[in-house]
Coordinates of C-alpha atoms in Angstrom, one line a residue:
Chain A
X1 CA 36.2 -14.6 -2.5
X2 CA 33.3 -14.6 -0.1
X3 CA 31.6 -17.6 1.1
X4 CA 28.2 -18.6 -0.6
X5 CA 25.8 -18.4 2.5
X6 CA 22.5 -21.0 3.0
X7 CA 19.8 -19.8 4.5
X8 CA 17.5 -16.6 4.4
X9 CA 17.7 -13.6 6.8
X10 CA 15.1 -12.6 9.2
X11 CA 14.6 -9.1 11.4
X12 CA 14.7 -9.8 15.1
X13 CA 14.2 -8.0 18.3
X14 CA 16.6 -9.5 20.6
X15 CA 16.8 -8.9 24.8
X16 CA 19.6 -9.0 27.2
X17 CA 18.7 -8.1 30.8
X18 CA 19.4 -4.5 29.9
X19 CA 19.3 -4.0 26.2
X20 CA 17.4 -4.7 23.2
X21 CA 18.9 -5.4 20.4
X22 CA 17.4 -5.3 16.1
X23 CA 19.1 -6.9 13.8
X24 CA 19.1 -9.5 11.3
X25 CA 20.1 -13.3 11.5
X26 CA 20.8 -15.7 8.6
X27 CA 18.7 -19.1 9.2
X28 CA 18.0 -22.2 8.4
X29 CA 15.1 -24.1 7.4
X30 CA 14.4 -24.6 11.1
X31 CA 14.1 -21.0 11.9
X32 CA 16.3 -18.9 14.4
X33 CA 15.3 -22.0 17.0
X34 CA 17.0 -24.4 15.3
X35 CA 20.1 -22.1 15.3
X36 CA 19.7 -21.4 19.3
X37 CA 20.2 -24.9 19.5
X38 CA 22.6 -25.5 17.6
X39 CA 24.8 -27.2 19.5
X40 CA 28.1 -26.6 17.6
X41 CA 28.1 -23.0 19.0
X42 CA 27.1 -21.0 22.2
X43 CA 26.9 -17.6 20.1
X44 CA 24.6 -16.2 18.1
X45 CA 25.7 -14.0 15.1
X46 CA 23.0 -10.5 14.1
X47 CA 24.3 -8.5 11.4
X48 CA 22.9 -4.5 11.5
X49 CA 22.4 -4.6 14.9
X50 CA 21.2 -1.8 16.6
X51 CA 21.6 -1.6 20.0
X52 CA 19.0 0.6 22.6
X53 CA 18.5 0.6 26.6
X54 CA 15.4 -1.1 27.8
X55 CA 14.7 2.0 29.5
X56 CA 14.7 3.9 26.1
X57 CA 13.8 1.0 24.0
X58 CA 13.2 3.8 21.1
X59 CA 16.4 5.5 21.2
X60 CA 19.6 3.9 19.1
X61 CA 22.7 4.1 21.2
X62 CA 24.8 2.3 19.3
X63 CA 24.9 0.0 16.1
X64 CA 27.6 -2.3 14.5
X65 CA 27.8 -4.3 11.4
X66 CA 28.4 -7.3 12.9
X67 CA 27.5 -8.6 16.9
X68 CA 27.6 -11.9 19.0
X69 CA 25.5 -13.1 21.7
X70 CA 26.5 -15.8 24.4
X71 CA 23.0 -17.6 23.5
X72 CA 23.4 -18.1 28.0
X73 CA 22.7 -14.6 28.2
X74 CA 19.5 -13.7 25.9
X75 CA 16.5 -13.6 27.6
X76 CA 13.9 -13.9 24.8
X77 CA 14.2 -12.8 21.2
X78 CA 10.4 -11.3 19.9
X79 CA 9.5 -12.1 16.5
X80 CA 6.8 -10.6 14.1
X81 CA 6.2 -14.0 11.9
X82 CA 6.4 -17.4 13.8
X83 CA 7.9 -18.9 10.8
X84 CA 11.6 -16.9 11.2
X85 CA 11.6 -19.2 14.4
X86 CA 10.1 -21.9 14.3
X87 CA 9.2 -24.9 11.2
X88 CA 4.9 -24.3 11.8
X89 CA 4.4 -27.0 9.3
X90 CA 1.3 -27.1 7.0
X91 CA -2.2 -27.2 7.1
X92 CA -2.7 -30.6 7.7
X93 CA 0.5 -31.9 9.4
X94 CA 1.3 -29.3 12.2
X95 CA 5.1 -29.4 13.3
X96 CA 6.0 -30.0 16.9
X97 CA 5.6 -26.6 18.0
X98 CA 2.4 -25.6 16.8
X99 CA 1.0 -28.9 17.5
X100 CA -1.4 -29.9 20.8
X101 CA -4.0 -27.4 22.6
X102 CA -3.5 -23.7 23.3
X103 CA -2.4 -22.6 27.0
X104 CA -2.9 -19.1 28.6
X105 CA 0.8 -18.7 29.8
X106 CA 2.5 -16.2 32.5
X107 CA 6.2 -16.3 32.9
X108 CA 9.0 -14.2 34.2
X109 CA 12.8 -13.3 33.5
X110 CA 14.7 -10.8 34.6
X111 CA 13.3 -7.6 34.0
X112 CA 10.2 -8.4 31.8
X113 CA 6.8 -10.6 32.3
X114 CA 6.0 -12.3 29.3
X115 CA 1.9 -13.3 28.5
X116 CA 1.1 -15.7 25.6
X117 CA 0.5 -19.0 24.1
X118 CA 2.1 -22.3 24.2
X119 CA 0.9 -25.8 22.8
X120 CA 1.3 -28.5 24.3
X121 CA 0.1 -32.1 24.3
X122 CA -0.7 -34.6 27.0
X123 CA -0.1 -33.7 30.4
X124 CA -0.7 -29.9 31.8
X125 CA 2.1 -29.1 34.4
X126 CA 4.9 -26.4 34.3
X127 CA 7.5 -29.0 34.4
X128 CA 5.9 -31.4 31.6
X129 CA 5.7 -28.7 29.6
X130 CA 9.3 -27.1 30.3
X131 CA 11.2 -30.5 29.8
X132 CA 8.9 -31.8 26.9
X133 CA 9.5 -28.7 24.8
X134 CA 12.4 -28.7 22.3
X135 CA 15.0 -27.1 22.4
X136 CA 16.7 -24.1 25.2
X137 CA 14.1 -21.5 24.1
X138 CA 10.6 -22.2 25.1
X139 CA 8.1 -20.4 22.2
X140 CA 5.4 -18.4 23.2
X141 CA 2.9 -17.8 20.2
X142 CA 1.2 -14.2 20.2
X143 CA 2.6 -13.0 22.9
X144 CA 3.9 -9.5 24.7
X145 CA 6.5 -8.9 27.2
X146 CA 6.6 -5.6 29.6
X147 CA 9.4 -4.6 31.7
X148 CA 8.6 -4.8 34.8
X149 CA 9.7 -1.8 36.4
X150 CA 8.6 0.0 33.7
X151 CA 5.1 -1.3 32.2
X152 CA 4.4 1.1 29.8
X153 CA 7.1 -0.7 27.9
X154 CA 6.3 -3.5 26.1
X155 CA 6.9 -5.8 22.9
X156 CA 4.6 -7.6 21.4
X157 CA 5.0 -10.4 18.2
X158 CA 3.4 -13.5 16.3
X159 CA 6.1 -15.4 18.7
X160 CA 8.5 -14.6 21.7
X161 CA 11.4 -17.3 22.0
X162 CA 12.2 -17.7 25.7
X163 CA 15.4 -18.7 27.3
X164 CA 14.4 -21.6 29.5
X165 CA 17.1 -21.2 31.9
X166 CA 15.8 -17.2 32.6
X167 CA 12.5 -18.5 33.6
X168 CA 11.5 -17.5 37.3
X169 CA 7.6 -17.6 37.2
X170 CA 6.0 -19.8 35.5
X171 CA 2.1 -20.2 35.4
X172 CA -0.2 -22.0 32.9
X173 CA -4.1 -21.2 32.7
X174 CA -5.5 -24.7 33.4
X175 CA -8.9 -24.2 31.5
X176 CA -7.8 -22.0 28.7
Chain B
X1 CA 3.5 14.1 -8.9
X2 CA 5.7 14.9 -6.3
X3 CA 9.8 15.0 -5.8
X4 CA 10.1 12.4 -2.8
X5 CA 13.6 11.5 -1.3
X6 CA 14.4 7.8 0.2
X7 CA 17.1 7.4 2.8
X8 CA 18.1 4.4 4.0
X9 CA 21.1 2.3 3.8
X10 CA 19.8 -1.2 2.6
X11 CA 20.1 -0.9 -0.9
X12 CA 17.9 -3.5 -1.3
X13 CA 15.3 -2.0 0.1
X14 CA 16.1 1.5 -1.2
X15 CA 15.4 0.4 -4.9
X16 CA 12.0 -1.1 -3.7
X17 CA 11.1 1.5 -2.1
X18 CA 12.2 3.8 -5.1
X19 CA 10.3 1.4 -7.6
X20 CA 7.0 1.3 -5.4
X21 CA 6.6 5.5 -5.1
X22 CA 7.5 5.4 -9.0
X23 CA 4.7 3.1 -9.8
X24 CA 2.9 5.7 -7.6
X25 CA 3.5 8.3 -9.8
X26 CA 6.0 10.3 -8.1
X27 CA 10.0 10.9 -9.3
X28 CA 12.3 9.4 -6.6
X29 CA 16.0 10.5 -5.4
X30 CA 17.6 7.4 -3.5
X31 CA 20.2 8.3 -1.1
X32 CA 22.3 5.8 1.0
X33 CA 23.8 8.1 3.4
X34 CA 22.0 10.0 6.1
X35 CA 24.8 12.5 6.1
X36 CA 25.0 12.7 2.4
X37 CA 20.9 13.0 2.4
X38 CA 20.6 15.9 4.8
X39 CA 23.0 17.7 2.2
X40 CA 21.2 16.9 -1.0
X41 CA 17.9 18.0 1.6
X42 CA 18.8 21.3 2.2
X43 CA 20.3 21.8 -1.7
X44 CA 17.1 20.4 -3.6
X45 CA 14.0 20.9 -0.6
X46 CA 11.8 17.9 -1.5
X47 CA 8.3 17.3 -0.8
X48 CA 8.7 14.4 1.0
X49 CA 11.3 12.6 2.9
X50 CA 11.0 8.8 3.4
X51 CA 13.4 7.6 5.8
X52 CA 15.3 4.3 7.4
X53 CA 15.8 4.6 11.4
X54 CA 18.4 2.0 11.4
X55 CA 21.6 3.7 9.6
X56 CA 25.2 4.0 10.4
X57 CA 26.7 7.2 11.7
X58 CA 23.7 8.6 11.8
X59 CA 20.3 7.4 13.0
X60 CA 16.5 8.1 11.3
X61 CA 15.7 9.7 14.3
X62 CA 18.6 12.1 15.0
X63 CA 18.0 13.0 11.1
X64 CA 14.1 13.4 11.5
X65 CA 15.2 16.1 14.6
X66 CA 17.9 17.6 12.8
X67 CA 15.7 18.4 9.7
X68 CA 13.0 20.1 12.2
X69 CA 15.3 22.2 13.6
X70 CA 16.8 23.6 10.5
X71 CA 14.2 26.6 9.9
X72 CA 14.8 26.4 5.8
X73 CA 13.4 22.8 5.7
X74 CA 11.5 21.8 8.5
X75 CA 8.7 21.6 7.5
X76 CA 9.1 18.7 5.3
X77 CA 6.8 15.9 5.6
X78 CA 9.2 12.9 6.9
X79 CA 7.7 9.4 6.7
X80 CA 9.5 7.0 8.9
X81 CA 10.0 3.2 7.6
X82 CA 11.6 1.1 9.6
X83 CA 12.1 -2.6 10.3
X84 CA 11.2 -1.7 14.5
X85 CA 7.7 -2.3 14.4
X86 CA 6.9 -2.1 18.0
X87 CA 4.5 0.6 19.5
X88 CA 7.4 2.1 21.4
X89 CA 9.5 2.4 18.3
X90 CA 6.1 4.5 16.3
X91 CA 5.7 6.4 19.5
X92 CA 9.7 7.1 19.3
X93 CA 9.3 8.1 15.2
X94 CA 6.6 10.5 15.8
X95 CA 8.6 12.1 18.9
X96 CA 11.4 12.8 16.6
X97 CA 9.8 14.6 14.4
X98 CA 8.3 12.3 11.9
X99 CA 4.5 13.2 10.6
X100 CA 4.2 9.2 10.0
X101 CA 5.3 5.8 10.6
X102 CA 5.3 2.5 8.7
X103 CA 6.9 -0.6 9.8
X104 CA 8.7 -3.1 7.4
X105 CA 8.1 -5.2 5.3
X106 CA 5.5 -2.5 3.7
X107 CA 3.0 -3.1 0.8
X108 CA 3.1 -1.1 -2.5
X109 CA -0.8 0.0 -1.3
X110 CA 0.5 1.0 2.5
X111 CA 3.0 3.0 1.2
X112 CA 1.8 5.2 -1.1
X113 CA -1.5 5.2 0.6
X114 CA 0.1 7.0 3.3
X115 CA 2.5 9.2 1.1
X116 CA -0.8 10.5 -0.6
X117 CA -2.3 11.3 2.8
X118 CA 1.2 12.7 4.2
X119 CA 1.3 15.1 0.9
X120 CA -2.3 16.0 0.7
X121 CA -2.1 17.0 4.5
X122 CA 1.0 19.3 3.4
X123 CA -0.3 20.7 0.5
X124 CA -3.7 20.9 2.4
X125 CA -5.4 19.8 -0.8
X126 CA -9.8 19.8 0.2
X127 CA -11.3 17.1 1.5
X128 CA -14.3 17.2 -0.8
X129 CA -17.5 16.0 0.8
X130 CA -19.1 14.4 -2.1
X131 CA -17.0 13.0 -5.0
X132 CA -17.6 13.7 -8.9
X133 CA -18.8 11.3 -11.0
X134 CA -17.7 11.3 -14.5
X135 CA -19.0 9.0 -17.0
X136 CA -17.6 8.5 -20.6
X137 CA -19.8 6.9 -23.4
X138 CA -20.5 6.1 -26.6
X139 CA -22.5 3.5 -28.3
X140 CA -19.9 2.9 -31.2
X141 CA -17.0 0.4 -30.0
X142 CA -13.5 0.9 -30.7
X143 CA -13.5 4.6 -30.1
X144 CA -10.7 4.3 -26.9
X145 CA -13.2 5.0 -24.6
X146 CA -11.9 2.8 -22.3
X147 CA -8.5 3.8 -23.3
X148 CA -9.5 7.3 -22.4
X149 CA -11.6 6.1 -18.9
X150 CA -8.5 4.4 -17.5
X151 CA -5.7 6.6 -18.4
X152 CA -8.1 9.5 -16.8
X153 CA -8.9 8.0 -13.8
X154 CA -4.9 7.4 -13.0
X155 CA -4.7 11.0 -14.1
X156 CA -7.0 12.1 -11.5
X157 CA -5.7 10.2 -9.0
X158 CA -2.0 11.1 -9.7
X159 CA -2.7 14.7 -9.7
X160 CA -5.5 15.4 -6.8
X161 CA -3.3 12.4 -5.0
X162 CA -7.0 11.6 -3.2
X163 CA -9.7 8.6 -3.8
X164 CA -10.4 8.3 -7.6
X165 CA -12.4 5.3 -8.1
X166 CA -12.4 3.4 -12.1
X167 CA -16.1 1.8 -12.5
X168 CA -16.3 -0.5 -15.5
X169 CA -19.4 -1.4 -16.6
X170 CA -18.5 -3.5 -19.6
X171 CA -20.9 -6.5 -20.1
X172 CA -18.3 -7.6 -22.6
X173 CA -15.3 -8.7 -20.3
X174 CA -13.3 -6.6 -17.9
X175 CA -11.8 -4.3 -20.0
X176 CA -10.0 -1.7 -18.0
X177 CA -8.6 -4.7 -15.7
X178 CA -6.2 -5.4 -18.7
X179 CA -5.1 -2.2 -19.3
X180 CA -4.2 -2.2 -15.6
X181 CA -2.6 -5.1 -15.8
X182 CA -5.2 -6.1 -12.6
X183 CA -6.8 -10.0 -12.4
X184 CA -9.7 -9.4 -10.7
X185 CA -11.0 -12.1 -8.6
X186 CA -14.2 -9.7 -7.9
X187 CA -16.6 -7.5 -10.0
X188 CA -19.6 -5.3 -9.3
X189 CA -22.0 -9.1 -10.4
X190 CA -21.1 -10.3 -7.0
X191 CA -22.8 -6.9 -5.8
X192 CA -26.0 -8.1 -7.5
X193 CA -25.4 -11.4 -6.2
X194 CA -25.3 -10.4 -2.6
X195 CA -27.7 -7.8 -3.2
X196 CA -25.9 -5.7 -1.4
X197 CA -24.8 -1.9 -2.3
X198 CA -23.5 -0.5 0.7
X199 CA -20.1 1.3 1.6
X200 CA -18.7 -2.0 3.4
X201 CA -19.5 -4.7 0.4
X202 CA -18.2 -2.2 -2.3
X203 CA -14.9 -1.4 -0.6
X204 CA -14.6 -5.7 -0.5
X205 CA -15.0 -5.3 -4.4
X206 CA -12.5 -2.6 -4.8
X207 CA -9.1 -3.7 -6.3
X208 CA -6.7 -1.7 -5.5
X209 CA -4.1 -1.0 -8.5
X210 CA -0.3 0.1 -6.7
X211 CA -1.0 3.9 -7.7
X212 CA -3.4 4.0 -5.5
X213 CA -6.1 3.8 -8.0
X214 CA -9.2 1.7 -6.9
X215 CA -11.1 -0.1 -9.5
X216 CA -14.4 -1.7 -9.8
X217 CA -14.3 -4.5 -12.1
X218 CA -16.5 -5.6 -14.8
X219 CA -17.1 -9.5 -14.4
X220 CA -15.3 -11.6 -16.8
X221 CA -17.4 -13.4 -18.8
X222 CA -19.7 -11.2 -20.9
X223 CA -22.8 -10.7 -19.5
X224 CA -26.4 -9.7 -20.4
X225 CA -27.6 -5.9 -20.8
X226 CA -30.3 -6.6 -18.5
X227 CA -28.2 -7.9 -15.4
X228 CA -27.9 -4.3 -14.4
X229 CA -31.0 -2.6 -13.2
X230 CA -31.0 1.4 -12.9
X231 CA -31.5 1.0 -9.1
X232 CA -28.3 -1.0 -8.7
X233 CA -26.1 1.6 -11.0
X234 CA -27.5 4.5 -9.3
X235 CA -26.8 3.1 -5.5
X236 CA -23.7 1.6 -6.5
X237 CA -22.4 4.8 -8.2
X238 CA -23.6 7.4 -5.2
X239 CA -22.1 5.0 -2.7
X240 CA -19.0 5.2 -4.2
X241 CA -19.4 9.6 -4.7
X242 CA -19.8 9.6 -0.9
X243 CA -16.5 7.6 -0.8
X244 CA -14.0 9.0 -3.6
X245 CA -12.8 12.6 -4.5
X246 CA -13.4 11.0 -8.4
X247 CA -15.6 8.3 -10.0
X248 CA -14.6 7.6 -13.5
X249 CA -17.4 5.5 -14.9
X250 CA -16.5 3.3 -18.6
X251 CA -20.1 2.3 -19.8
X252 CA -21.4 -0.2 -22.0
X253 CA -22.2 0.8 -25.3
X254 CA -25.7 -0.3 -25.2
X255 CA -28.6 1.9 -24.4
X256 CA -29.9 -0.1 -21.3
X257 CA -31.8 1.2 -17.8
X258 CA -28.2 1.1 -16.6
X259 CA -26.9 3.3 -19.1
X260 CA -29.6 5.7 -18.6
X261 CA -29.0 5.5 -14.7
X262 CA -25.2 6.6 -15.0
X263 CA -25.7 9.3 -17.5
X264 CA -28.4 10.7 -15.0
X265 CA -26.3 9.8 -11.9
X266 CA -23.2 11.7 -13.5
X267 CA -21.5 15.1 -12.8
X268 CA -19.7 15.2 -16.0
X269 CA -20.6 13.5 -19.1
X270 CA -18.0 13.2 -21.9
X271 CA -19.7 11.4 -25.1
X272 CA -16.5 10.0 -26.6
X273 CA -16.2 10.4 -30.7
X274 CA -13.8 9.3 -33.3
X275 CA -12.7 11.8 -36.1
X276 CA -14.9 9.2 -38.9
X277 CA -17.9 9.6 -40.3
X278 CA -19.6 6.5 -38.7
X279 CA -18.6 7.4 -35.1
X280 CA -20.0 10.7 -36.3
X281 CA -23.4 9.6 -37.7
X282 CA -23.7 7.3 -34.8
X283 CA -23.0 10.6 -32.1
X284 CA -25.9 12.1 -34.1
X285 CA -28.4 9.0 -33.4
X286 CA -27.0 8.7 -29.9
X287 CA -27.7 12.3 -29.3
X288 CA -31.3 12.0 -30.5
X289 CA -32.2 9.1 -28.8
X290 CA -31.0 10.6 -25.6
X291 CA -33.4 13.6 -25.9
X292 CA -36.1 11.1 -27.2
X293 CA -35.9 9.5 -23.3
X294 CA -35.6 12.6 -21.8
X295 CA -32.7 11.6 -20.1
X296 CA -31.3 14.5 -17.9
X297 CA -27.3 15.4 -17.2
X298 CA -26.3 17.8 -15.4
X299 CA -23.0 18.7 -17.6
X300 CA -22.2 17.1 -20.9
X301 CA -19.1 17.1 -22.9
X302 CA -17.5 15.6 -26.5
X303 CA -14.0 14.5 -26.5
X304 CA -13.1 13.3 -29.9
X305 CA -10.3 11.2 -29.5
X306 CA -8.4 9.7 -32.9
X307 CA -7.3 6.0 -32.8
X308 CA -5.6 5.7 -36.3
X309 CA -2.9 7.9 -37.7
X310 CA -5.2 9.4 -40.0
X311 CA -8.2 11.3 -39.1
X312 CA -10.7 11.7 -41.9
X313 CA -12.8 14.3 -40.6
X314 CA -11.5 18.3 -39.0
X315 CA -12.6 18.7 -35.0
X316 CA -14.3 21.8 -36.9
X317 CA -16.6 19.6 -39.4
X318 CA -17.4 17.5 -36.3
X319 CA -18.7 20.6 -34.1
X320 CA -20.7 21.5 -37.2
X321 CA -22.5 18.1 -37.4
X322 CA -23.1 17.5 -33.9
X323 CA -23.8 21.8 -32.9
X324 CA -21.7 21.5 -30.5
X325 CA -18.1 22.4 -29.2
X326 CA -15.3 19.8 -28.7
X327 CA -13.8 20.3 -25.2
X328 CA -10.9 18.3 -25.8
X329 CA -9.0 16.6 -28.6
X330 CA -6.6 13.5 -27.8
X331 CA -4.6 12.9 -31.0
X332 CA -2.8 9.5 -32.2
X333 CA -0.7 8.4 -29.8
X334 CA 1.6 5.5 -31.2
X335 CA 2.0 3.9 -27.6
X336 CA -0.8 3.2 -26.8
X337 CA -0.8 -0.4 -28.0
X338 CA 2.4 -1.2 -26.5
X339 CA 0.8 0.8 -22.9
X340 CA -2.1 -2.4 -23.6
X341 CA 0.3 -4.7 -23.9
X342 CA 2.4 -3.5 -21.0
X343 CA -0.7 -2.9 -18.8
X344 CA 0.6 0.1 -17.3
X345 CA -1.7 3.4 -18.5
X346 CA 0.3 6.2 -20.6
X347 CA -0.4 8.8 -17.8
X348 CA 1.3 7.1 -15.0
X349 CA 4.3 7.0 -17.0
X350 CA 6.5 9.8 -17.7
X351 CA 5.5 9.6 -21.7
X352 CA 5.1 13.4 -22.9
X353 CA 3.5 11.8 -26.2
X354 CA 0.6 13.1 -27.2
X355 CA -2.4 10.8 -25.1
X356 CA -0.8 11.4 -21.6
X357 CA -0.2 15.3 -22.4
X358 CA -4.0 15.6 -23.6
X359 CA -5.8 13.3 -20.8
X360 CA -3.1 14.7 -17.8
X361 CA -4.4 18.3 -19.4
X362 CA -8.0 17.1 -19.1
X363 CA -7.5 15.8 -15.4
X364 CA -5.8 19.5 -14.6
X365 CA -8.7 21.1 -15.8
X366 CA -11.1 19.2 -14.1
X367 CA -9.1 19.1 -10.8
X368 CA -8.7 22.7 -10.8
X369 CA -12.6 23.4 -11.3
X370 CA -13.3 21.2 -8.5
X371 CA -10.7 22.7 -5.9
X372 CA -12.1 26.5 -7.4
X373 CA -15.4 25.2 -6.4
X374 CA -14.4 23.5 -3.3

């Protein structure tokens, strides 16, 4: 008898510092962030997952029912609908993440450079911003990350989920 | 109607897929298996090949390249639909050898929208430069002119797979919208509202059924005659000809300015009659009073088409009262009430009952005239 299973699935683009990674991921109401920090488990289970270089992000060179991540070792995970990650709340009572003003923001892990969004409220530094936020993953609303040795490659979606620990640069527009 | 083949290994997603091209009027083969699908490929050569990139044992890609370098099928139109929706991953679909790319999740509209343009590139069906309008008419009610208009019109667009447009000009309700099965939010009165006729407002007014077919709606509270002037029928209907391969026009049957205005504006007029002697006498009157205002058509035609199981009057005693021929007969067709009630048109069904066989005839012959001219 198989389990009964809670939660719905969502289609995710997931990135290591050499692969990328599509599959799908059963989550809760809290979206694939509240899963990331979970703190019952360091891995993260994809089911389908297909499995391409970053170098030939197009090209499948392997695929497996089932795969898990050390959540330690993802570098972002790119999204096509903010809601598979995050709770956006409604119209008139925004959740935590989508709540605050819009900033311009630059930031680095290995391999890629990520440009997007974040919100934030009160105080505008990198650190405010880093240690306020919930969670491990930092999201990054409309957003695009390129490799970086290799710019004509890049990913774009509604929201990017970045590892906070694989941060190097981090820059915020002041006066966007 | 063409033979398309799904591949892909969500089965899920395989039966949408397969229920979505159905409802576009094509016959569907649903294979789960890449390996088994390159087999059935080569055994049955389809017209179309929609295709998963994310399979096991074999991916969409390595499938797409294997199929174009097999000489006895590769020119097959392959449609790649995958859940990788990045610009690298479309760049990487076309490279293998796909002639198109749609990410997932897909719309019933995207998808055959671009299965039409895939298969009319392959068939290399004309791109026609002005559209044909085709008006149907009468001024008695309850003749199935409506009936006729929309069952037509899906004809049209399931067999020339390009633009066909239905305009209803009811004043008394939205009338095709239900055989459609459409709720229409819009109609061609917020046209008059705005006051606006061109390309851009129309195409906002447009609902788009999932064959593909695009309908302008009457509005849905009955309206008076003189809400349409001739000026607005006439733009509205050659903005539309510049637009769609077909516009199929259901008019009011009231003798208004607008009435007047679409005859004049049409291509094709078919004057819609009932096998009874009122629908008869009232063909006569309609006739007369149409030469009375000197209204001009380029090309007119009768269609009698016979609502109840018995018909009263012979096609032949009709062509003697009105001294003219019939170009097409439509007999009883005892599904057509339950095709109302289901909101889905006889002729984008498979039915080979008697209404679909006549109308899908009537499309043919019109589709084949205009590609002859073309």
């Amino acid at each position: 008898m198989t389990a009964k299973r809670y939660g719905h699935v969502i289609n995710l683009d997931l990135f290591t510092d050499s692969y990328r990674v599509t599959g799908r991921a059963l989550v809760g109401a809290g979206g694939i962030h509240a899963t990331l920090a979970d703190p019952n488990s360091d891995f993260l289970e994809l089911e389908d997952a297909y499995i391409s270089r970053i170098i030939k992000p197009g090209e499948i060179v392997a695929s497996y029912a089932l795969v898990a991540f050390r959540k330690d070792n993802i570098n972002f995970i790119v999204l096509q609908d903010r809601r598979d990650g995050i709770p956006v709340g409604t119209q008139h009572g925004r959740s935590v993440f989508t709540r605050g003003r819009s900033i311009i923001t630059f930031l680095t892990v290995p391999s890629f450079e990520i440009k997007g969004e974040i919100h934030h409220d009160g105080q505008l530094s990198p650190r405010a911003v880093l240690v306020h936020s919930m969670g491990r993953f930092q999201p990054l609303f409309a957003a695009t990350a390129s490799a970086s040795l290799y710019p004509e490659i890049s990913y774009s979606g509604d929201l990017i989920l970045v590892h906070k620990d694989r941060i190097g640069i981090f820059c915020l527009q002041a006066n966007s | 109607m063409a033979r398309i083949y799904v591949i892909d290994d969500d089965e899920q997603l395989l039966r949408m897929v397969g229920l979505m091209l159905q409802r576009g009027g094509h016959t569907t083969n649903l294979i789960g298996n890449p390996v088994d699908g390159f087999e059935q490929i080569m055994a049955d050569k389809p017209d179309l090949l929609v295709l998963d990139v994310m399979m096991p044992n074999m991916s969409g890609h390595d499938l797409a390249r294997k199929i174009r370098n097999t000489p006895e099928v590769e020119n097959l139109p392959i449609l790649i639909l995958t859940a990788r929706s990045q610009e690298i991953d479309r760049a990487t679909a076309l490279e293998s050898g796909a002639d198109g790319y749609l990410s997932k999740p897909v719309t019933s509209q995207e998808l055959i929208e671009k299965v039409d343009e895939l298969l009319s590139k392959q068939n290399g069906a004309p791109k026609m430069e002005q559209g044909i309008i085709i008006a149907l008419y009468s001024l008695r009610g309850g003749v199935g002119q409506t009936t006729l208009a929309v069952n037509l019109a899906s004809s049209l667009r399931r067999q020339s797979q390009q633009e066909v447009c239905l305009v209803d000009l009811s004043l008394s309700g939205g009338q095709a919208s239900f055989h459609l099965r459409l709720q229409p939010r819009t109609s061609w009165a917020d046209l008059l509202t705005e006051g606006l006729f061109d390309w851009a407002e129309i195409q906002k007014r447009l609902i788009i059924h999932p064959s593909g077919l695009r309908v302008l709606s009457a509005p849905a509270l009955p309206q008076l005659p003189t809400i349409l002037s001739a000026e607005a029928v006439t733009t509205i209907l050659n903005t539309l000809q510049q637009n769609a391969a077909f516009v199929v026009v259901d008019l009011p049957p009231v003798m208004s300015a607008a009435f007047v205005a679409a005859l004049q504006a049409s291509d094709m007029a078919m004057h819609v009659i009932t096998p009874d002697v009122i629908a008869v006498q009232t063909a006569l009157n309609v006739n007369r009073a149409i030469a009375k205002a000197n209204v001009t058509m380029k090309y007119k035609t009768n269609v009698v088409n016979q609502t109840t199981l018995e018909a009263p009057i012979t096609p032949a005693a009709i062509e003697k009262a009105l001294n003219t021929r019939i170009a097409f007969q439509i007999g009883y067709d005892a599904n057509q009430p339950r095709a109302l009630t289901q909101g889905v048109p006889l002729t984008l069904t498979n039915a080979q009952t008697v209404l679909p066989t006549a109308v899908n005839r009537m499309a043919e012959v019109i589709w084949q005239r205009v590609t002859k001219r073309e």
